[in-house]
PDB file of C-alpha atoms and ligand atoms in Angstrom:
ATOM      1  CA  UNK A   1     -84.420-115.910 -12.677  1.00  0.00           C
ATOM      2  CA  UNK A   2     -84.564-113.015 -10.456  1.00  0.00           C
ATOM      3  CA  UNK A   3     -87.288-111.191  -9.491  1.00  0.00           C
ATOM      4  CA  UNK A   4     -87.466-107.434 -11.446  1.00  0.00           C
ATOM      5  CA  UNK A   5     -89.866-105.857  -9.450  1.00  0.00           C
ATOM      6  CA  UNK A   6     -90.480-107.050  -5.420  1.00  0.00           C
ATOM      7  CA  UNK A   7     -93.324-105.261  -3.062  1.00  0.00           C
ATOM      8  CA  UNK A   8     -92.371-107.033   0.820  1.00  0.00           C
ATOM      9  CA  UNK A   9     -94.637-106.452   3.078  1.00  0.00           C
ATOM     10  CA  UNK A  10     -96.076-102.788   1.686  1.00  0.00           C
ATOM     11  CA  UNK A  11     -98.697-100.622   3.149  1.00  0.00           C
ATOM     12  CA  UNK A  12     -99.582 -97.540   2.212  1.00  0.00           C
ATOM     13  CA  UNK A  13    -102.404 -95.158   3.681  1.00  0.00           C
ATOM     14  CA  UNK A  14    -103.200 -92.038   2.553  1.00  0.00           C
ATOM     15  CA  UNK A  15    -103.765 -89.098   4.510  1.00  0.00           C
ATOM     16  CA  UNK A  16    -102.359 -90.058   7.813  1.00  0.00           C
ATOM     17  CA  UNK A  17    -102.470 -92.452  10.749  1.00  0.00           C
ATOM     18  CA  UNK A  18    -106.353 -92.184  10.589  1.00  0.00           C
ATOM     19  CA  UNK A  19    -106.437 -92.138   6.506  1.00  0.00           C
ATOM     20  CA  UNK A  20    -107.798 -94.395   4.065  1.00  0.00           C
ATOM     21  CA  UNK A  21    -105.194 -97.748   4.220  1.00  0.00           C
ATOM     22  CA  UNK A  22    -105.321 -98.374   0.520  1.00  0.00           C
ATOM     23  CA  UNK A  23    -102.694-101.016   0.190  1.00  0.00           C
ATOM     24  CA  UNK A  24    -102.011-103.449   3.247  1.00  0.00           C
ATOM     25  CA  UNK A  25     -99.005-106.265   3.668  1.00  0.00           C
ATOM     26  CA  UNK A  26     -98.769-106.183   0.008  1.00  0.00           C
ATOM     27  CA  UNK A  27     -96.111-109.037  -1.365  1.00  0.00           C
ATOM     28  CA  UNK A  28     -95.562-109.262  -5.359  1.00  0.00           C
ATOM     29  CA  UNK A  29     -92.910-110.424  -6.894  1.00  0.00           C
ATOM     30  CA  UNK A  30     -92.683-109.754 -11.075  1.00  0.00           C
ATOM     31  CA  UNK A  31     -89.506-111.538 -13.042  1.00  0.00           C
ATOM     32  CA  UNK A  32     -87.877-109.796 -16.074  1.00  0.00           C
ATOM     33  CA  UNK A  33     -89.827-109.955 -19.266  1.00  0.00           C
ATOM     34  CA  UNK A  34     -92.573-111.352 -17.237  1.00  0.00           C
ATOM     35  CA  UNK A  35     -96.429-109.955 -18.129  1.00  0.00           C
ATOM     36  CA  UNK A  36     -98.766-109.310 -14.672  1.00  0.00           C
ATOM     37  CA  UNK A  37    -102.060-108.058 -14.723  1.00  0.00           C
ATOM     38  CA  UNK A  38    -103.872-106.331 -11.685  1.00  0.00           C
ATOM     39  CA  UNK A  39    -107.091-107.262 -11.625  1.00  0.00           C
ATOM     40  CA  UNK A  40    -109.865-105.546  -9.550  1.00  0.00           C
ATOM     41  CA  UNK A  41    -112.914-103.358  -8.219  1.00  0.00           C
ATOM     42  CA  UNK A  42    -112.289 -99.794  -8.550  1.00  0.00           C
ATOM     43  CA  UNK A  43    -110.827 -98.417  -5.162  1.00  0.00           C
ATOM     44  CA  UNK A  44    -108.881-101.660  -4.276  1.00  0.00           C
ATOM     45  CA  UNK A  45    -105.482 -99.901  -4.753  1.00  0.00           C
ATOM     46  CA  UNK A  46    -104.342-101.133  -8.718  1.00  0.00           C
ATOM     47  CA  UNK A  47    -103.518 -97.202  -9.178  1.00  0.00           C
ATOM     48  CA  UNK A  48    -102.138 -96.657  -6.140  1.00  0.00           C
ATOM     49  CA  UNK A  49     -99.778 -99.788  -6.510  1.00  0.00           C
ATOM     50  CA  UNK A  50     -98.822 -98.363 -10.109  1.00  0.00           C
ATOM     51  CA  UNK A  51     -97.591 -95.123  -8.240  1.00  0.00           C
ATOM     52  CA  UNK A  52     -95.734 -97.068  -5.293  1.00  0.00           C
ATOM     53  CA  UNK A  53     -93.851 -99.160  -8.293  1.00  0.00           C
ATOM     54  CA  UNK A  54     -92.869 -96.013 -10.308  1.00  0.00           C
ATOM     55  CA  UNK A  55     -91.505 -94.135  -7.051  1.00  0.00           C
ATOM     56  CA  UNK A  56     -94.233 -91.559  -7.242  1.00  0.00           C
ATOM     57  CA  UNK A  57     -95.360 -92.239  -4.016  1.00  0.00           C
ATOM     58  CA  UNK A  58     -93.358 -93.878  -0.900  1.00  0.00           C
ATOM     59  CA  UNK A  59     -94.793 -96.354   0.749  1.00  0.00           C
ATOM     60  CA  UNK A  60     -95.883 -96.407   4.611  1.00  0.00           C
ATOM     61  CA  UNK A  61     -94.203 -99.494   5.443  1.00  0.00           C
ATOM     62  CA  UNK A  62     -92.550-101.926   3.682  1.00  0.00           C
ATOM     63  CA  UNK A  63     -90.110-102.509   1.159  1.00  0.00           C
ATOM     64  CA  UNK A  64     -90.105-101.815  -2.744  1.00  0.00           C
ATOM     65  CA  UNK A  65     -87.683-102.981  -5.077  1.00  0.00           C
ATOM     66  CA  UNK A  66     -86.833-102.184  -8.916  1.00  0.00           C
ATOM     67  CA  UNK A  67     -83.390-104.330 -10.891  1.00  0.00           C
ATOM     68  CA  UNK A  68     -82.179-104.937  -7.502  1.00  0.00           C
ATOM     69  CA  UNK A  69     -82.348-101.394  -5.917  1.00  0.00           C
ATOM     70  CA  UNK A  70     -84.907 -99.910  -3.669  1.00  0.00           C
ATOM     71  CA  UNK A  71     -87.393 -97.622  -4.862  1.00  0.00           C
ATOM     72  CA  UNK A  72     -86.678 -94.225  -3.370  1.00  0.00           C
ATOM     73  CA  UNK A  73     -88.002 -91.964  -5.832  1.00  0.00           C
ATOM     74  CA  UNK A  74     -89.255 -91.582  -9.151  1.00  0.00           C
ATOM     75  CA  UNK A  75     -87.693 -94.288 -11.585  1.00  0.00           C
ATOM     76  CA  UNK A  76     -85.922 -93.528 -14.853  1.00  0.00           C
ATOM     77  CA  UNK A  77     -86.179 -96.815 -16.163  1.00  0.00           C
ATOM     78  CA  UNK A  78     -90.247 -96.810 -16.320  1.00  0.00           C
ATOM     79  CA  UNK A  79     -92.793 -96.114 -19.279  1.00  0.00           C
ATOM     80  CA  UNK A  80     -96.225 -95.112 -18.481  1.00  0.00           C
ATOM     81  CA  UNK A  81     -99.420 -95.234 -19.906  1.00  0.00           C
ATOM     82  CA  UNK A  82    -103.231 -93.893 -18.182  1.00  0.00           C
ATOM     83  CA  UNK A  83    -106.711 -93.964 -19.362  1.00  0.00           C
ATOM     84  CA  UNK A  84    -106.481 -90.182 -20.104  1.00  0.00           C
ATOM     85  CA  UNK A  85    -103.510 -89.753 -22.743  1.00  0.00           C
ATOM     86  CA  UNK A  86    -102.224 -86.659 -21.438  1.00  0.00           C
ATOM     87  CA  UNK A  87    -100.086 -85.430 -24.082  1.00  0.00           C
ATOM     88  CA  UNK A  88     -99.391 -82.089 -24.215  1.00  0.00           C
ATOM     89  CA  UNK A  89    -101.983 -79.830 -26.475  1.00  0.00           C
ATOM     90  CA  UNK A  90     -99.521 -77.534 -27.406  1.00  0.00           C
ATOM     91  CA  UNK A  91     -97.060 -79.836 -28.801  1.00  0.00           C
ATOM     92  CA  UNK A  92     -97.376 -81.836 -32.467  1.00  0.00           C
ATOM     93  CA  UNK A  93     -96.947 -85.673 -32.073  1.00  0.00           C
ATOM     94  CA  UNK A  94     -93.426 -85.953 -32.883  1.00  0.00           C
ATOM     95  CA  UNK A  95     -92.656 -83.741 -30.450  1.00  0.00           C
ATOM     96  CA  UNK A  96     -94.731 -85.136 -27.579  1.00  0.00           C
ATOM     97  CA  UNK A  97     -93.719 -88.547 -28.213  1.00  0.00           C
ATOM     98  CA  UNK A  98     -90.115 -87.472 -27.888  1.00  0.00           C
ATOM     99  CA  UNK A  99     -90.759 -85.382 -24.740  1.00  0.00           C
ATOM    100  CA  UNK A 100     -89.142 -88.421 -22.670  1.00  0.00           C
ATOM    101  CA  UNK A 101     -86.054 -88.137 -24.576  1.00  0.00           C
ATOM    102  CA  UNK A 102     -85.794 -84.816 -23.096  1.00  0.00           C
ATOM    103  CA  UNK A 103     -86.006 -85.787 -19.740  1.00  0.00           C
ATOM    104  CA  UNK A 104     -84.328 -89.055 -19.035  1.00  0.00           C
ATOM    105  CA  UNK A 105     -80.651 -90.107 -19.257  1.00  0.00           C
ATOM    106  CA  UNK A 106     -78.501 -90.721 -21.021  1.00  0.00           C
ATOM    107  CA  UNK A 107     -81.112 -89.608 -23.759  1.00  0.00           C
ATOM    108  CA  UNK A 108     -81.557 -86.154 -22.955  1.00  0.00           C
ATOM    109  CA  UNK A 109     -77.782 -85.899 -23.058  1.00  0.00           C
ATOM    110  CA  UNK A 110     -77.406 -87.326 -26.314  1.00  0.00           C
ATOM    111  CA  UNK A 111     -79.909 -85.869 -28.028  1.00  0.00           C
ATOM    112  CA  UNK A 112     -78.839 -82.239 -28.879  1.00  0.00           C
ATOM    113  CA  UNK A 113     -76.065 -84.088 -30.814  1.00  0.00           C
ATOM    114  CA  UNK A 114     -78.334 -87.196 -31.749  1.00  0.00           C
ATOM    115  CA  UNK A 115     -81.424 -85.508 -32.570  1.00  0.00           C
ATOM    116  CA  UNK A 116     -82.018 -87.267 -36.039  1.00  0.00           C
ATOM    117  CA  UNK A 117     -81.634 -90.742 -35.111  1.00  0.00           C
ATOM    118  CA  UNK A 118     -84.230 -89.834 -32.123  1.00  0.00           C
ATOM    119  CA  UNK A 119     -86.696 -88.400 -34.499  1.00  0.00           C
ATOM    120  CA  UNK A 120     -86.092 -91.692 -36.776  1.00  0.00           C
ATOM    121  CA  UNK A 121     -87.060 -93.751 -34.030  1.00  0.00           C
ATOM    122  CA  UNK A 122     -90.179 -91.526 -32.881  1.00  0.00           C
ATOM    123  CA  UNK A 123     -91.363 -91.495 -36.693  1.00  0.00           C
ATOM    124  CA  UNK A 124     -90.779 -95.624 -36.814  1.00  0.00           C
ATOM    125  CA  UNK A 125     -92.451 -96.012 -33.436  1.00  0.00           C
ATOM    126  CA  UNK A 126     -95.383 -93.700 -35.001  1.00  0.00           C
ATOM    127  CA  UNK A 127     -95.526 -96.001 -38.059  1.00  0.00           C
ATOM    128  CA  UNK A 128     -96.146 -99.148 -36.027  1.00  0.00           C
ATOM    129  CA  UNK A 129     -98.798 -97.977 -34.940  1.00  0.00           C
ATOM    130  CA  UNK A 130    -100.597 -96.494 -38.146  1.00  0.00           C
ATOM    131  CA  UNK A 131     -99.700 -93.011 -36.879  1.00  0.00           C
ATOM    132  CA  UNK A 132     -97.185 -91.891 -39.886  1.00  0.00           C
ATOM    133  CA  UNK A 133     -98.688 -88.833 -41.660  1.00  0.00           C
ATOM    134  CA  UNK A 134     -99.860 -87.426 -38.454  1.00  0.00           C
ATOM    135  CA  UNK A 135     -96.048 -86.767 -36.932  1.00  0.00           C
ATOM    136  CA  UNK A 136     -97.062 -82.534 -37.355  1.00  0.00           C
ATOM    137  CA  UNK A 137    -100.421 -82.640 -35.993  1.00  0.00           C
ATOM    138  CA  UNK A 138    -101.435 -81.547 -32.698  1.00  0.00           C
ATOM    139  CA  UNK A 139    -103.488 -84.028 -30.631  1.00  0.00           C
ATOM    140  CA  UNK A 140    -106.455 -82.027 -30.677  1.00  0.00           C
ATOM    141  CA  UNK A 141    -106.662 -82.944 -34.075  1.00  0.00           C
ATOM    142  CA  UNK A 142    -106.823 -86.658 -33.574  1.00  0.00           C
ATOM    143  CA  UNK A 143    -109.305 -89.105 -32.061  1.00  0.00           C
ATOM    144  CA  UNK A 144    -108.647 -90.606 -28.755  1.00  0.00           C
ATOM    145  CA  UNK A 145    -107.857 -93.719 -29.998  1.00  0.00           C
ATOM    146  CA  UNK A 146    -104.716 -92.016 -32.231  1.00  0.00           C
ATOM    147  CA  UNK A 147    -104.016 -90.374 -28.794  1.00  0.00           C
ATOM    148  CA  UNK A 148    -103.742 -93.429 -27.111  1.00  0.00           C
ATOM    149  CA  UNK A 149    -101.351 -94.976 -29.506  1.00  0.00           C
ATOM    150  CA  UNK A 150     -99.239 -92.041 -29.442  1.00  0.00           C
ATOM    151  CA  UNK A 151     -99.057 -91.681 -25.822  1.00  0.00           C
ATOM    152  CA  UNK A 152     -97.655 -95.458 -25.982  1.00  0.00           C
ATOM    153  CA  UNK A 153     -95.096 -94.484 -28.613  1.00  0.00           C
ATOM    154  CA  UNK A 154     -94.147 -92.002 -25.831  1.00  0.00           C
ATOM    155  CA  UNK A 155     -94.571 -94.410 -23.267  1.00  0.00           C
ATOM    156  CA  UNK A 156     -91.830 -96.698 -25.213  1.00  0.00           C
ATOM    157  CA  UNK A 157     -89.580 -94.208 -26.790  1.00  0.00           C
ATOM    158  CA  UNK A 158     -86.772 -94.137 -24.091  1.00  0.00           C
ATOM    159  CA  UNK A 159     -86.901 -97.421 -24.259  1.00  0.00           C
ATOM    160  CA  UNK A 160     -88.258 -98.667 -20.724  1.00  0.00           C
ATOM    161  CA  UNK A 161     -87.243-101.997 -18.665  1.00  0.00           C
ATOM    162  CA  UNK A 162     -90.849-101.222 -16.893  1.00  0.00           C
ATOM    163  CA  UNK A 163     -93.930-100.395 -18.644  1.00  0.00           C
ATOM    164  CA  UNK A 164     -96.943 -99.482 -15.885  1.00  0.00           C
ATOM    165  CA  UNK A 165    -100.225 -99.404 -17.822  1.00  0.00           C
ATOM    166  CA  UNK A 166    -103.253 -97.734 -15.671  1.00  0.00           C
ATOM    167  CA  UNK A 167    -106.403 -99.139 -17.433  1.00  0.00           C
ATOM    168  CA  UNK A 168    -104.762 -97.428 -20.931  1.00  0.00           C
ATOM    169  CA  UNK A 169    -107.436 -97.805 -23.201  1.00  0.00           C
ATOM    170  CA  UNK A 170    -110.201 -97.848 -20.837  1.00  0.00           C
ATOM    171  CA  UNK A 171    -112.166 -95.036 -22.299  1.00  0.00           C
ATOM    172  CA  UNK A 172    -112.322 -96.456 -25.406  1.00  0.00           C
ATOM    173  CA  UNK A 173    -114.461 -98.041 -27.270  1.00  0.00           C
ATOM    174  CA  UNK A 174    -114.677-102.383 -27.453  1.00  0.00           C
ATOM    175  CA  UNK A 175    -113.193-102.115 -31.072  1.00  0.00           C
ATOM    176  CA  UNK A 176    -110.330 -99.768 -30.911  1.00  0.00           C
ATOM    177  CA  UNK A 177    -109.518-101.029 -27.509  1.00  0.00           C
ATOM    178  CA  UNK A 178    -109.172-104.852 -29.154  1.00  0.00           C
ATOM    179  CA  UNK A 179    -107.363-102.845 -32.049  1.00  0.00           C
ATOM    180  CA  UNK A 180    -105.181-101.205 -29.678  1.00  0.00           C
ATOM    181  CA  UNK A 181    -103.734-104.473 -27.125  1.00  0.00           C
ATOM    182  CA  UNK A 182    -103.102-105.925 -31.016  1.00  0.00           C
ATOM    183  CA  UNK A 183    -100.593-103.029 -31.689  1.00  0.00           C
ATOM    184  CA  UNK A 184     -99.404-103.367 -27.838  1.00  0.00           C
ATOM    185  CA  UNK A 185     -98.740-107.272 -28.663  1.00  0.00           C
ATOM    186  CA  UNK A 186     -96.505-106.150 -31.618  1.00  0.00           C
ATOM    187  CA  UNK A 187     -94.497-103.255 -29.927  1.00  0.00           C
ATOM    188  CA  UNK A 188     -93.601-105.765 -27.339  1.00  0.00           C
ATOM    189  CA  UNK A 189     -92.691-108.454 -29.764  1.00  0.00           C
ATOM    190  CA  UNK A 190     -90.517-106.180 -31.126  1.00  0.00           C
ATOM    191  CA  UNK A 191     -88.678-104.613 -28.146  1.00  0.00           C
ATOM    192  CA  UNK A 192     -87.935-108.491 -27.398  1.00  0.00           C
ATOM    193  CA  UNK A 193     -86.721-109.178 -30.323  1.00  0.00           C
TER     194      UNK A 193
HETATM  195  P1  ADP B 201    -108.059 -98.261  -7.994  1.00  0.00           P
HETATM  196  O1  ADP B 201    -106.996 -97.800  -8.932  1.00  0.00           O
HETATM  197  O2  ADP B 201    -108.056 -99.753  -7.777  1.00  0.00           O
HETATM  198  O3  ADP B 201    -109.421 -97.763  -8.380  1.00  0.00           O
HETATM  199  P2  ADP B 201    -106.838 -96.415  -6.093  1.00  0.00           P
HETATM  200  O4  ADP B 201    -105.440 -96.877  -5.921  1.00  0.00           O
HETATM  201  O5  ADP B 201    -107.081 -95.229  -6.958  1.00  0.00           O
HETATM  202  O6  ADP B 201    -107.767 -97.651  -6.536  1.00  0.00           O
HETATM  203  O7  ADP B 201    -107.444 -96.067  -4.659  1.00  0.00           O
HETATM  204  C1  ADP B 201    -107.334 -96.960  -3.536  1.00  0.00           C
HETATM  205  C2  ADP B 201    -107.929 -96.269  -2.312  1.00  0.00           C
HETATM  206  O8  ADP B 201    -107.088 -95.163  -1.957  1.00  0.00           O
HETATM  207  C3  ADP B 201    -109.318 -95.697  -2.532  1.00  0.00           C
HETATM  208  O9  ADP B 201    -110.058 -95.864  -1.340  1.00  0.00           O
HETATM  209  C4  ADP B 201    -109.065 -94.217  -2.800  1.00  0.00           C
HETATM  210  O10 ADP B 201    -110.144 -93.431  -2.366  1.00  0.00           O
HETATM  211  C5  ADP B 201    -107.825 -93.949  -1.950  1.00  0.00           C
HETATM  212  N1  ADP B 201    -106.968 -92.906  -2.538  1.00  0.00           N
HETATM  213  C6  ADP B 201    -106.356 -92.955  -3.753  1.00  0.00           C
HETATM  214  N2  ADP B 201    -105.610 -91.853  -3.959  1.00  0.00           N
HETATM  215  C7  ADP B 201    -105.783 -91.083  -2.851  1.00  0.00           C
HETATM  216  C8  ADP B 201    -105.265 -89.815  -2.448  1.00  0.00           C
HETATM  217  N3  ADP B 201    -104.437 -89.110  -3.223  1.00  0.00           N
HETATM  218  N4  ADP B 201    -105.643 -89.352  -1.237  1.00  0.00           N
HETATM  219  C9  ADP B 201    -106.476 -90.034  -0.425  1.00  0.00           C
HETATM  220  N5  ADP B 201    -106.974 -91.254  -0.741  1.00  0.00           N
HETATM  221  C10 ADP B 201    -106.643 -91.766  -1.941  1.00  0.00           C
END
């Protein structure tokens, strides 16, 4: 099978020719459907390889590749997921888990006249992970753990080749963060179903 996602050779230094040189003759090579886990002290680069995958950042040298084409800019085909959940405080649930939708192609062009079947799938993403009931709340209202599920119903709604999870539940605690790679395992069983 062919590799999904290829690093050859990739550097990347921040803040000039004199700057910190985060990531250094990186090679990684990550098939389709394939799980990989970056493991490491804090300051080794995982975050900084997370942004060089996702097109946020360009690499100094090197080459990066995504499904065959080189990563030139931000991709469209990537979910994300950080230790802060970052949804948006003025928006309820529903409507922060479908923020993708609004954004990415061909979603955001189907949705004016799709709009039910989109909030369908954000309310049955919602109940997977425990979160129906809560679809009109805003996420002030909800513990971080709730956040954190929700931000991965938003992470998955646009359905993503790529998910690129930054230390998600991180700043949770040891229960809700078991609790929470349990309803990870079942999103993912689903999508490959
Ligand atoms: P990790 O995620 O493993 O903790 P990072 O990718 O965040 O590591 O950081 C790798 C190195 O790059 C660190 O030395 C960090 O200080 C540096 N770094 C990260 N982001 C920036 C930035 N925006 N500007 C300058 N240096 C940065």
């Amino acid at each position: 099978m062919s590799n999904f996602v290829k690093l050859e050779r990739v550097d990347l230094r921040y803040g000039g020719s004199n700057g910190v040189l985060a990531l250094n003759g990186t090679d990684i090579e990550i098939k389709r459907g394939e799980f990989a886990a970056v493991v490491g002290p804090s300051g080794w680069g995982k975050s900084s390889l997370m942004k060089l995958v996702t097109g946020l950042t360009p690499p100094t040298a090197g080459k990066i590749t995504v499904a065959g084409e080189t990563v030139v800019g931000p991709l469209k085909c990537v979910g994300m997921a950080f230790q802060n959940p970052t949804l948006l405080p003025w928006r309820k649930l529903l409507s922060n888990v479908m923020l993708p939708l609004e954004i990415v192609q061909p979603h955001r062009r189907r949705l004016p006249h799709h709009r039910q079947e989109y909030v369908e799938k954000a309310k049955g993403l919602l109940k997977m992970v425990s979160l129906d009931g809560f679809e009109e709340r805003h996420p002030w209202e909800l513990s971080g753990g709730m956040q954190q599920r929700a931000n991965l119903c938003r992470a998955l709604i646009h359905e993503p080749d790529l998910l690129m999870l930054d230390e998600p539940f991180g700043a949770l605690d040891a229960f809700t963060r078991e609790e929470l790679w349990g309803v990870l395992d079942s999103l993912s069983a689903r999508e490959r179903k």
